[in-house]
Short mmCIF file of C-alpha atoms in Angstrom, two decimals:
data_model
loop_
_atom_site.label_atom_id
_atom_site.label_comp_id
_atom_site.label_asym_id
_atom_site.label_seq_id
_atom_site.Cartn_x
_atom_site.Cartn_y
_atom_site.Cartn_z
CA UNK B 1 -3.50 -27.12 -7.76
CA UNK B 2 -1.14 -24.34 -6.80
CA UNK B 3 -1.76 -20.64 -7.48
CA UNK B 4 1.15 -18.23 -7.54
CA UNK B 5 0.72 -14.60 -6.52
CA UNK B 6 3.24 -12.10 -7.82
CA UNK B 7 4.65 -10.72 -4.56
CA UNK B 8 6.84 -7.79 -5.55
CA UNK B 9 4.51 -5.18 -4.08
CA UNK B 10 0.79 -4.70 -3.39
CA UNK B 11 -2.09 -6.70 -1.98
CA UNK B 12 -0.50 -10.14 -2.34
CA UNK B 13 -1.29 -11.22 1.25
CA UNK B 14 -4.95 -10.36 0.67
CA UNK B 15 -5.00 -12.61 -2.38
CA UNK B 16 -3.31 -15.32 -0.36
CA UNK B 17 -6.04 -15.10 2.31
CA UNK B 18 -8.71 -14.97 -0.36
CA UNK B 19 -7.58 -18.19 -2.03
CA UNK B 20 -6.88 -19.90 1.32
CA UNK B 21 -10.59 -19.49 2.05
CA UNK B 22 -11.17 -21.58 -1.06
CA UNK B 23 -8.71 -24.21 0.22
CA UNK B 24 -6.20 -23.53 -2.54
CA UNK B 25 -2.46 -23.75 -1.98
CA UNK B 26 -0.75 -20.46 -2.81
CA UNK B 27 2.85 -19.45 -3.42
CA UNK B 28 4.19 -15.91 -3.11
CA UNK B 29 6.23 -15.44 -6.28
CA UNK B 30 9.31 -13.30 -5.71
CA UNK B 31 11.72 -15.02 -8.10
CA UNK B 32 11.23 -15.83 -11.83
CA UNK B 33 12.01 -19.53 -11.37
CA UNK B 34 9.00 -19.93 -9.05
CA UNK B 35 6.74 -19.52 -12.11
CA UNK B 36 7.68 -23.07 -13.07
CA UNK B 37 6.05 -24.46 -9.91
CA UNK B 38 2.54 -23.02 -10.34
CA UNK B 39 -0.62 -23.76 -12.32
CA UNK B 40 -2.05 -20.25 -12.40
CA UNK B 41 -0.82 -16.75 -11.58
CA UNK B 42 -2.46 -13.78 -9.86
CA UNK B 43 -1.15 -10.30 -10.58
CA UNK B 44 -2.39 -8.36 -7.56
CA UNK B 45 -3.39 -4.76 -7.02
CA UNK B 46 -0.75 -2.26 -6.02
CA UNK B 47 1.19 0.35 -7.94
CA UNK B 48 1.93 -0.80 -11.48
CA UNK B 49 4.90 1.58 -11.83
CA UNK B 50 6.53 0.20 -8.68
CA UNK B 51 5.95 -3.41 -9.75
CA UNK B 52 7.30 -2.72 -13.22
CA UNK B 53 10.58 -1.40 -11.90
CA UNK B 54 11.11 -4.55 -9.84
CA UNK B 55 10.07 -6.76 -12.80
CA UNK B 56 12.77 -5.14 -14.95
CA UNK B 57 15.40 -5.08 -12.24
CA UNK B 58 15.26 -8.82 -11.71
CA UNK B 59 14.68 -10.08 -15.28
CA UNK B 60 11.15 -11.22 -14.64
CA UNK B 61 9.64 -9.94 -17.88
CA UNK B 62 10.43 -12.76 -20.35
CA UNK B 63 9.33 -15.47 -17.95
CA UNK B 64 6.13 -13.56 -17.16
CA UNK B 65 5.30 -13.16 -20.86
CA UNK B 66 5.93 -16.82 -21.46
CA UNK B 67 3.70 -17.80 -18.54
CA UNK B 68 0.87 -15.44 -19.53
CA UNK B 69 0.89 -16.83 -23.07
CA UNK B 70 0.19 -20.37 -21.98
CA UNK B 71 -1.29 -20.63 -18.48
CA UNK B 72 -4.24 -19.08 -16.61
CA UNK B 73 -3.61 -15.57 -15.29
CA UNK B 74 -5.82 -13.28 -13.22
CA UNK B 75 -4.98 -9.57 -13.00
CA UNK B 76 -6.75 -7.23 -10.58
CA UNK B 77 -6.43 -3.44 -10.89
CA UNK B 78 -2.66 -2.87 -11.28
CA UNK B 79 -2.52 -6.48 -12.47
CA UNK B 80 -4.94 -5.60 -15.28
CA UNK B 81 -2.66 -2.71 -16.24
CA UNK B 82 0.41 -4.95 -16.28
CA UNK B 83 -1.35 -7.34 -18.68
CA UNK B 84 -2.74 -4.77 -21.14
CA UNK B 85 -1.30 -4.18 -24.61
CA UNK B 86 -1.95 -0.43 -24.62
CA UNK B 87 -1.93 1.84 -21.57
CA UNK B 88 -3.03 5.45 -22.09
CA UNK B 89 -0.03 7.80 -21.58
CA UNK B 90 2.16 4.96 -20.29
CA UNK B 91 4.53 2.35 -21.73
CA UNK B 92 3.31 -1.25 -22.10
CA UNK B 93 4.34 -3.79 -19.47
CA UNK B 94 3.61 -7.48 -20.15
CA UNK B 95 1.27 -6.62 -23.03
CA UNK B 96 -0.61 -9.88 -23.58
CA UNK B 97 -4.22 -8.70 -23.12
CA UNK B 98 -5.54 -7.07 -26.28
CA UNK B 99 -7.13 -3.97 -24.72
CA UNK B 100 -6.52 -0.26 -24.24
CA UNK B 101 -6.64 0.56 -20.53
CA UNK B 102 -6.71 3.88 -18.72
CA UNK B 103 -5.04 4.21 -15.31
CA UNK B 104 -6.79 5.97 -12.40
CA UNK B 105 -9.70 6.25 -14.81
CA UNK B 106 -12.41 6.95 -12.22
CA UNK B 107 -10.35 9.70 -10.58
CA UNK B 108 -8.32 10.01 -7.41
CA UNK B 109 -8.79 8.20 -4.08
CA UNK B 110 -11.79 10.33 -3.00
CA UNK B 111 -13.61 8.89 -6.05
CA UNK B 112 -12.76 5.29 -5.15
CA UNK B 113 -15.89 3.24 -4.52
CA UNK B 114 -17.44 -0.14 -3.95
CA UNK B 115 -20.24 -1.66 -5.94
CA UNK B 116 -21.81 -4.96 -6.89
CA UNK B 117 -22.03 -5.60 -10.63
CA UNK B 118 -23.21 -8.44 -12.80
CA UNK B 119 -20.44 -10.47 -14.40
CA UNK B 120 -21.40 -12.61 -17.36
CA UNK B 121 -21.24 -16.30 -16.54
CA UNK B 122 -20.69 -15.61 -12.82
CA UNK B 123 -23.55 -13.48 -11.47
CA UNK B 124 -23.48 -10.54 -9.06
CA UNK B 125 -19.97 -9.84 -7.80
CA UNK B 126 -18.97 -7.42 -5.06
CA UNK B 127 -16.00 -5.28 -5.96
CA UNK B 128 -13.88 -2.57 -4.38
CA UNK B 129 -12.49 -0.05 -6.88
CA UNK B 130 -9.41 1.81 -5.68
CA UNK B 131 -8.01 4.47 -8.02
CA UNK B 132 -9.12 1.86 -10.48
CA UNK B 133 -8.44 1.62 -14.21
CA UNK B 134 -11.04 0.82 -16.85
CA UNK B 135 -10.79 -0.55 -20.34
CA UNK B 136 -11.58 1.79 -23.21
CA UNK B 137 -11.22 -0.55 -26.19
CA UNK B 138 -11.01 -4.29 -26.71
CA UNK B 139 -9.67 -6.48 -29.52
CA UNK B 140 -11.64 -9.20 -31.34
CA UNK B 141 -10.61 -12.03 -29.06
CA UNK B 142 -11.55 -10.23 -25.87
CA UNK B 143 -14.87 -10.92 -24.24
CA UNK B 144 -16.36 -8.11 -22.12
CA UNK B 145 -17.84 -9.77 -19.04
CA UNK B 146 -18.52 -6.83 -16.73
CA UNK B 147 -19.29 -3.11 -16.87
CA UNK B 148 -19.71 -0.29 -14.36
CA UNK B 149 -22.16 2.07 -16.08
CA UNK B 150 -20.55 2.30 -19.52
CA UNK B 151 -17.00 1.50 -18.47
CA UNK B 152 -15.52 -1.95 -19.06
CA UNK B 153 -14.26 -3.36 -15.75
CA UNK B 154 -13.99 -7.12 -16.35
CA UNK B 155 -12.73 -9.05 -19.40
CA UNK B 156 -11.74 -12.54 -20.46
CA UNK B 157 -9.36 -13.45 -23.26
CA UNK B 158 -8.67 -17.19 -23.50
CA UNK B 159 -6.49 -17.98 -20.45
CA UNK B 160 -6.52 -14.40 -19.14
CA UNK B 161 -9.01 -12.89 -16.67
CA UNK B 162 -8.77 -9.24 -15.66
CA UNK B 163 -10.82 -6.97 -13.40
CA UNK B 164 -10.57 -3.28 -12.49
CA UNK B 165 -11.81 -4.07 -9.01
CA UNK B 166 -10.46 -6.00 -6.02
CA UNK B 167 -12.40 -9.15 -5.15
CA UNK B 168 -9.63 -9.92 -2.62
CA UNK B 169 -10.84 -7.10 -0.37
CA UNK B 170 -14.28 -8.73 -0.10
CA UNK B 171 -15.69 -12.03 1.09
CA UNK B 172 -17.34 -12.67 -2.24
CA UNK B 173 -15.52 -15.73 -3.57
CA UNK B 174 -17.41 -16.21 -6.84
CA UNK B 175 -14.75 -14.74 -9.09
CA UNK B 176 -12.04 -16.71 -7.24
CA UNK B 177 -13.96 -19.90 -7.93
CA UNK B 178 -14.32 -18.87 -11.57
CA UNK B 179 -10.52 -18.52 -11.84
CA UNK B 180 -10.02 -21.89 -10.13
CA UNK B 181 -12.34 -23.43 -12.76
CA UNK B 182 -10.24 -21.83 -15.50
CA UNK B 183 -7.13 -23.50 -14.06
CA UNK B 184 -8.92 -26.85 -13.65
CA UNK B 185 -10.05 -26.77 -17.25
CA UNK B 186 -6.60 -25.80 -18.48
CA UNK B 187 -4.96 -28.61 -16.52
CA UNK B 188 -7.33 -31.15 -18.06
CA UNK B 189 -6.55 -29.91 -21.57
CA UNK B 190 -2.80 -30.04 -21.00
CA UNK H 1 -25.33 1.25 -5.66
CA UNK H 2 -22.00 3.07 -5.79
CA UNK H 3 -20.52 3.96 -2.37
CA UNK H 4 -17.46 6.17 -1.87
CA UNK H 5 -15.42 6.70 1.30
CA UNK H 6 -16.43 3.38 2.91
CA UNK H 7 -14.16 1.67 5.42
CA UNK H 8 -13.24 -0.96 2.81
CA UNK H 9 -12.39 1.63 0.19
CA UNK H 10 -10.27 3.67 2.63
CA UNK H 11 -8.47 0.75 4.26
CA UNK H 12 -8.16 -0.96 0.87
CA UNK H 13 -6.19 1.98 -0.51
CA UNK H 14 -3.51 1.30 2.13
CA UNK H 15 -3.56 -2.43 1.32
CA UNK H 16 -2.42 -1.54 -2.22
CA UNK H 17 0.62 0.26 -0.81
CA UNK H 18 1.87 -2.79 1.06
CA UNK H 19 5.41 -3.97 0.53
CA UNK H 20 6.24 -0.54 -0.84
CA UNK H 21 8.08 2.66 0.01
CA UNK H 22 6.42 6.05 0.44
CA UNK H 23 8.86 8.92 -0.07
CA UNK H 24 8.86 12.50 1.19
CA UNK H 25 9.26 15.02 -1.63
CA UNK H 26 9.26 18.81 -1.70
CA UNK H 27 8.75 19.49 -5.41
CA UNK H 28 7.69 17.97 -8.75
CA UNK H 29 11.24 17.06 -9.72
CA UNK H 30 11.81 14.98 -6.57
CA UNK H 31 8.38 13.39 -7.01
CA UNK H 32 9.35 12.22 -10.51
CA UNK H 33 12.60 10.73 -9.21
CA UNK H 34 10.63 8.94 -6.48
CA UNK H 35 8.11 7.54 -8.97
CA UNK H 36 10.83 6.39 -11.37
CA UNK H 37 12.65 4.70 -8.49
CA UNK H 38 9.59 2.59 -7.67
CA UNK H 39 7.93 4.53 -4.81
CA UNK H 40 4.31 3.46 -4.26
CA UNK H 41 3.32 6.98 -3.20
CA UNK H 42 4.85 10.34 -2.38
CA UNK H 43 4.31 12.63 0.60
CA UNK H 44 4.23 16.21 -0.66
CA UNK H 45 5.83 18.57 1.86
CA UNK H 46 7.19 22.08 2.11
CA UNK H 47 10.17 20.80 4.10
CA UNK H 48 11.38 17.32 5.03
CA UNK H 49 11.40 16.57 8.78
CA UNK H 50 15.16 17.18 9.15
CA UNK H 51 14.68 20.72 7.83
CA UNK H 52 11.56 21.27 9.95
CA UNK H 53 13.71 20.40 12.95
CA UNK H 54 16.46 22.77 11.84
CA UNK H 55 14.08 25.63 11.04
CA UNK H 56 12.14 25.51 14.35
CA UNK H 57 8.99 27.61 14.81
CA UNK H 58 5.51 26.41 13.89
CA UNK H 59 5.32 23.81 11.10
CA UNK H 60 2.05 23.83 9.14
CA UNK H 61 0.34 22.23 6.14
CA UNK H 62 2.38 22.77 2.95
CA UNK H 63 1.60 25.51 0.44
CA UNK H 64 -1.13 24.05 -1.83
CA UNK H 65 0.95 25.05 -4.88
CA UNK H 66 3.61 22.48 -3.95
CA UNK H 67 1.01 19.77 -3.42
CA UNK H 68 -0.70 20.56 -6.73
CA UNK H 69 2.62 20.55 -8.61
CA UNK H 70 3.41 17.12 -7.21
CA UNK H 71 -0.09 15.84 -8.04
CA UNK H 72 0.37 16.96 -11.63
CA UNK H 73 3.85 15.47 -11.92
CA UNK H 74 3.15 11.84 -10.96
CA UNK H 75 0.56 9.11 -11.49
CA UNK H 76 1.15 7.37 -8.13
CA UNK H 77 -0.90 8.44 -5.08
CA UNK H 78 -0.01 11.72 -3.40
CA UNK H 79 -0.21 12.13 0.37
CA UNK H 80 0.04 15.33 2.37
CA UNK H 81 0.31 16.21 6.05
CA UNK H 82 -2.04 18.25 8.21
CA UNK H 83 -1.53 19.29 11.83
CA UNK H 84 -3.02 17.07 14.55
CA UNK H 85 -6.63 18.16 15.09
CA UNK H 86 -6.61 20.80 12.34
CA UNK H 87 -10.02 20.20 10.77
CA UNK H 88 -9.65 22.94 8.16
CA UNK H 89 -6.21 21.90 6.92
CA UNK H 90 -7.58 18.37 6.55
CA UNK H 91 -10.71 19.53 4.71
CA UNK H 92 -8.55 21.72 2.45
CA UNK H 93 -6.35 18.78 1.49
CA UNK H 94 -9.44 16.65 0.89
CA UNK H 95 -10.93 19.35 -1.36
CA UNK H 96 -7.67 19.45 -3.35
CA UNK H 97 -8.03 15.74 -4.01
CA UNK H 98 -4.95 14.40 -2.22
CA UNK H 99 -5.17 10.62 -1.96
CA UNK H 100 -4.23 10.20 1.69
CA UNK H 101 -3.79 12.60 4.61
CA UNK H 102 -1.17 12.11 7.31
CA UNK H 103 -2.43 13.66 10.56
CA UNK H 104 1.15 14.13 11.60
CA UNK H 105 3.17 14.87 14.71
CA UNK H 106 5.91 16.16 12.39
CA UNK H 107 3.87 19.35 12.12
CA UNK H 108 3.10 21.46 15.19
CA UNK H 109 -0.18 20.19 16.70
CA UNK H 110 -3.23 22.45 16.38
CA UNK H 111 -5.17 20.70 19.14
CA UNK H 112 -3.59 19.28 22.28
CA UNK H 113 -6.73 17.39 23.35
CA UNK H 114 -8.34 15.90 20.29
CA UNK H 115 -7.31 14.25 17.06
CA UNK H 116 -9.53 14.54 13.98
CA UNK H 117 -12.72 12.52 13.72
CA UNK H 118 -11.42 10.79 10.64
CA UNK H 119 -14.62 8.80 10.08
CA UNK H 120 -16.22 12.04 8.91
CA UNK H 121 -14.00 12.27 5.84
CA UNK H 122 -14.11 10.61 2.40
CA UNK H 123 -10.33 10.77 2.10
CA UNK H 124 -8.42 8.16 4.16
CA UNK H 125 -5.97 9.04 6.94
CA UNK H 126 -2.71 7.61 8.22
CA UNK H 127 -1.64 8.33 11.82
CA UNK H 128 1.46 7.65 13.92
CA UNK H 129 1.59 5.46 17.02
CA UNK H 130 4.17 4.50 19.65
CA UNK H 131 2.16 1.69 21.21
CA UNK H 132 -1.04 -0.27 20.72
CA UNK H 133 -3.12 2.07 22.91
CA UNK H 134 -2.30 4.97 20.63
CA UNK H 135 -2.72 2.84 17.50
CA UNK H 136 -6.14 1.59 18.62
CA UNK H 137 -7.32 5.10 19.54
CA UNK H 138 -6.41 6.32 16.06
CA UNK H 139 -8.20 3.37 14.43
CA UNK H 140 -11.16 4.10 16.71
CA UNK H 141 -11.21 7.67 15.33
CA UNK H 142 -11.23 6.27 11.80
CA UNK H 143 -7.56 6.09 10.73
CA UNK H 144 -7.32 3.70 7.75
CA UNK H 145 -3.58 3.18 8.05
CA UNK H 146 -0.99 3.37 10.83
CA UNK H 147 2.72 4.00 11.01
CA UNK H 148 5.25 3.95 13.79
CA UNK H 149 6.18 7.45 14.87
CA UNK H 150 9.88 6.78 15.23
CA UNK H 151 11.77 10.04 15.65
CA UNK H 152 11.40 11.88 12.34
CA UNK H 153 14.24 13.80 10.78
CA UNK H 154 16.95 12.16 12.88
CA UNK H 155 18.16 9.44 10.52
CA UNK H 156 18.21 7.26 13.64
CA UNK H 157 16.20 4.04 13.50
CA UNK H 158 16.15 3.33 17.23
CA UNK H 159 12.76 4.89 18.01
CA UNK H 160 11.03 3.28 15.01
CA UNK H 161 12.36 -0.08 16.17
CA UNK H 162 11.14 0.57 19.72
CA UNK H 163 7.65 1.54 18.53
CA UNK H 164 7.33 -1.39 16.12
CA UNK H 165 8.50 -3.85 18.79
CA UNK H 166 6.01 -2.46 21.30
CA UNK H 167 3.03 -2.43 18.90
CA UNK H 168 3.70 -5.91 17.49
CA UNK H 169 4.35 -7.36 20.97
CA UNK H 170 1.09 -5.91 22.26
CA UNK H 171 -0.81 -7.21 19.21
CA UNK H 172 0.57 -10.71 19.91
CA UNK H 173 -0.50 -10.38 23.53
CA UNK H 174 -4.06 -9.44 22.53
CA UNK H 175 -4.28 -12.27 20.02
CA UNK H 176 -3.14 -14.84 22.58
CA UNK H 177 -4.98 -13.58 25.67
CA UNK H 178 -8.26 -14.95 26.91
CA UNK H 179 -11.27 -12.87 25.92
CA UNK H 180 -11.97 -12.56 29.69
CA UNK H 181 -8.85 -10.43 30.01
CA UNK H 182 -9.49 -8.12 27.08
CA UNK H 183 -11.45 -5.36 28.82
CA UNK H 184 -8.87 -4.95 31.59
CA UNK H 185 -6.11 -4.77 28.96
CA UNK H 186 -8.13 -2.19 27.02
CA UNK H 187 -8.28 -0.13 30.22
CA UNK H 188 -4.50 -0.46 30.77
CA UNK H 189 -3.70 0.61 27.22
CA UNK H 190 -6.35 3.31 27.01
CA UNK H 191 -7.54 1.51 23.90
CA UNK H 192 -11.12 1.24 22.62
CA UNK H 193 -12.35 -2.25 23.46
CA UNK H 194 -13.95 -2.83 20.07
CA UNK H 195 -10.65 -2.26 18.25
CA UNK H 196 -8.83 -4.76 20.49
CA UNK H 197 -11.69 -7.19 19.94
CA UNK H 198 -11.28 -6.78 16.18
CA UNK H 199 -7.50 -7.43 16.49
CA UNK H 200 -8.18 -10.58 18.50
CA UNK H 201 -10.68 -11.81 15.95
CA UNK H 202 -8.43 -11.07 12.94
CA UNK H 203 -5.18 -12.17 14.59
CA UNK H 204 -3.57 -8.93 13.41
CA UNK H 205 -4.05 -5.17 13.21
CA UNK H 206 -7.19 -4.29 11.22
CA UNK H 207 -5.28 -1.75 9.10
CA UNK H 208 -1.95 -1.63 7.32
CA UNK H 209 0.97 -0.55 9.55
CA UNK H 210 4.05 1.04 7.98
CA UNK H 211 7.33 1.99 9.64
CA UNK H 212 8.39 5.63 9.73
CA UNK H 213 10.69 8.02 11.53
CA UNK H 214 14.44 7.53 11.13
CA UNK H 215 14.89 5.10 8.22
CA UNK H 216 18.18 6.11 6.61
CA UNK H 217 19.58 3.05 4.80
CA UNK H 218 18.31 0.03 2.79
CA UNK H 219 19.21 -2.17 5.77
CA UNK H 220 17.06 0.02 8.04
CA UNK H 221 14.10 -0.49 5.69
CA UNK H 222 14.66 -4.27 5.60
CA UNK H 223 14.97 -4.36 9.39
CA UNK H 224 11.59 -2.69 9.81
CA UNK H 225 10.01 -5.18 7.39
CA UNK H 226 11.44 -8.05 9.43
CA UNK H 227 9.96 -6.59 12.59
CA UNK H 228 6.53 -6.76 10.96
CA UNK H 229 6.08 -3.47 9.08
CA UNK H 230 3.84 -3.67 6.00
CA UNK H 231 5.99 -1.10 4.20
CA UNK H 232 8.09 1.97 4.95
CA UNK H 233 7.97 5.76 4.84
CA UNK H 234 11.30 7.37 4.09
CA UNK H 235 11.38 11.03 4.93
CA UNK H 236 14.60 12.96 5.05
CA UNK H 237 16.73 9.88 4.24
CA UNK H 238 16.49 9.94 0.44
CA UNK H 239 16.85 13.52 -0.69
CA UNK H 240 19.31 14.32 2.11
CA UNK H 241 21.66 11.64 0.79
CA UNK H 242 24.38 12.25 -1.81
CA UNK H 243 22.79 10.09 -4.53
CA UNK H 244 19.02 10.33 -4.11
CA UNK H 245 18.04 8.26 -7.17
CA UNK H 246 20.36 5.36 -6.46
CA UNK H 247 19.45 5.53 -2.80
CA UNK H 248 15.71 5.51 -3.51
CA UNK H 249 15.97 2.47 -5.77
CA UNK H 250 18.07 0.61 -3.20
CA UNK H 251 15.54 1.25 -0.45
CA UNK H 252 12.68 0.01 -2.67
CA UNK H 253 14.53 -3.21 -3.49
CA UNK H 254 15.58 -3.81 0.13
CA UNK H 255 11.93 -3.44 1.17
CA UNK H 256 10.77 -6.10 -1.31
CA UNK H 257 13.66 -8.50 -0.69
CA UNK H 258 14.06 -7.83 3.03
CA UNK H 259 15.27 -11.35 3.81
CA UNK H 260 17.68 -11.66 0.90
CA UNK H 261 20.91 -10.53 2.58
CA UNK H 262 23.23 -11.11 -0.37
CA UNK H 263 21.00 -8.85 -2.43
CA UNK H 264 20.89 -6.21 0.32
CA UNK H 265 24.71 -6.26 0.42
CA UNK H 266 24.82 -5.81 -3.37
CA UNK H 267 22.39 -2.92 -3.50
CA UNK H 268 23.98 -1.16 -0.50
CA UNK H 269 27.31 -0.78 -2.34
CA UNK H 270 28.55 2.69 -3.18
CA UNK H 271 25.50 4.59 -2.01
CA UNK H 272 27.68 7.35 -0.61
CA UNK H 273 27.14 9.10 2.65
CA UNK H 274 23.66 8.67 4.19
CA UNK H 275 22.26 11.56 6.21
CA UNK H 276 24.40 12.28 9.26
CA UNK H 277 21.77 11.55 11.87
CA UNK H 278 21.14 12.62 15.46
CA UNK H 279 21.64 10.70 18.69
CA UNK H 280 18.19 10.60 20.32
CA UNK H 281 19.62 11.22 23.82
CA UNK H 282 20.93 14.58 22.61
CA UNK H 283 17.38 15.76 21.83
CA UNK H 284 15.58 17.89 24.39
CA UNK H 285 12.18 16.43 25.38
CA UNK H 286 10.46 19.41 23.71
CA UNK H 287 12.18 18.50 20.43
CA UNK H 288 10.90 14.94 20.37
CA UNK H 289 8.14 14.86 17.78
CA UNK H 290 7.06 11.37 18.86
CA UNK H 291 5.76 12.83 22.15
CA UNK H 292 3.10 14.76 20.23
CA UNK H 293 -0.29 13.02 19.95
CA UNK H 294 -2.72 11.86 22.65
#
């Protein structure tokens, strides 16, 4: 199994370390054609506006949409924003996850926090929330799997997993294993 | 339990900036250009370093109006500078909600003995360093991000290269040395032992390290990435050039694709005149900002 990590900007090295701990081969994806070589894709944290500009500049968008429509994808923080269909006050990016998301929803950096929450089907998961988004509304096919107080911070929609927080900044590998299981299952069904 | 201002939250913020470009801006309009060009953050200033140099006198924290205007104009993080050791400027910026504070040698130091105790703050700090001793002291005080000092406002990359080479070389030395030798090396560098120990254990610096101070072209940005920078700060370079928007985009792309030379050639075409620049040897010692900090 090989996991690709979109490496245009952001915490892609942290994701690489995170999945190396789980003995998974990773590829830093900088070119659209690399999407053909991987079984699952991580969209890391970072600045969604900066990533979007590079996605457009190098004709990544169509290939990304195609990939996200058929193979397992995991978006964290900015990655969740990139996947969402509706972004409050911002244009849509990839737009495959049927949710309305709000950027910097918990406030500025001084309001950034860490917390352990219960994720359905996984258990308690440590997360670091950095100028994090949350989801305000979900479509019928979207399963809410984690909340911080009343805010939706983790969802699953078929082959797509998205979290507001950064598991890659922790040593809690449960959610990484969950994503690996998603890929395993998908490979078997293929 | 919800915890704010933890080491992970503060250092993690810098992790999200990696591979990106942080641009100096002096008003909302420039901030919007920076954001649209793909900057990962902006540094809100009253003057860019080249103009601080030209103006002389005491350089201080920017007028809060400018910082607030920039915060309102963009959705990316906003950084601002305070003087070295100026507790009240730092607390003021924190109260305004800026996302990152640069305790910066570009401004005139307020304290010639002590830097801020950055662990005391909820907001994270970035600090400059010329070598690993300085870098480790700043991390020991609680800096969550580092940058080379370079020589700001000169458009000359030579000092940034020197500082990055020195820091990375010393990190490699720590990583490869026997643990028996670590305390003596800590003494030589004037570095806190526990920070060097952490570097040895991790095999790298414990915080993100950007390049700053003299980056004037896309090739300069790519060079700093090759030398091991996690990202770049571009100060005077962008808005002192003839075509700021085109220039800003080119620097962002060169930072992402820093080993793709054909692409760097392509995006460097027709950028117009970069800032003129200053030969470092023509600077009087008192005018060298990189000498500030202890």
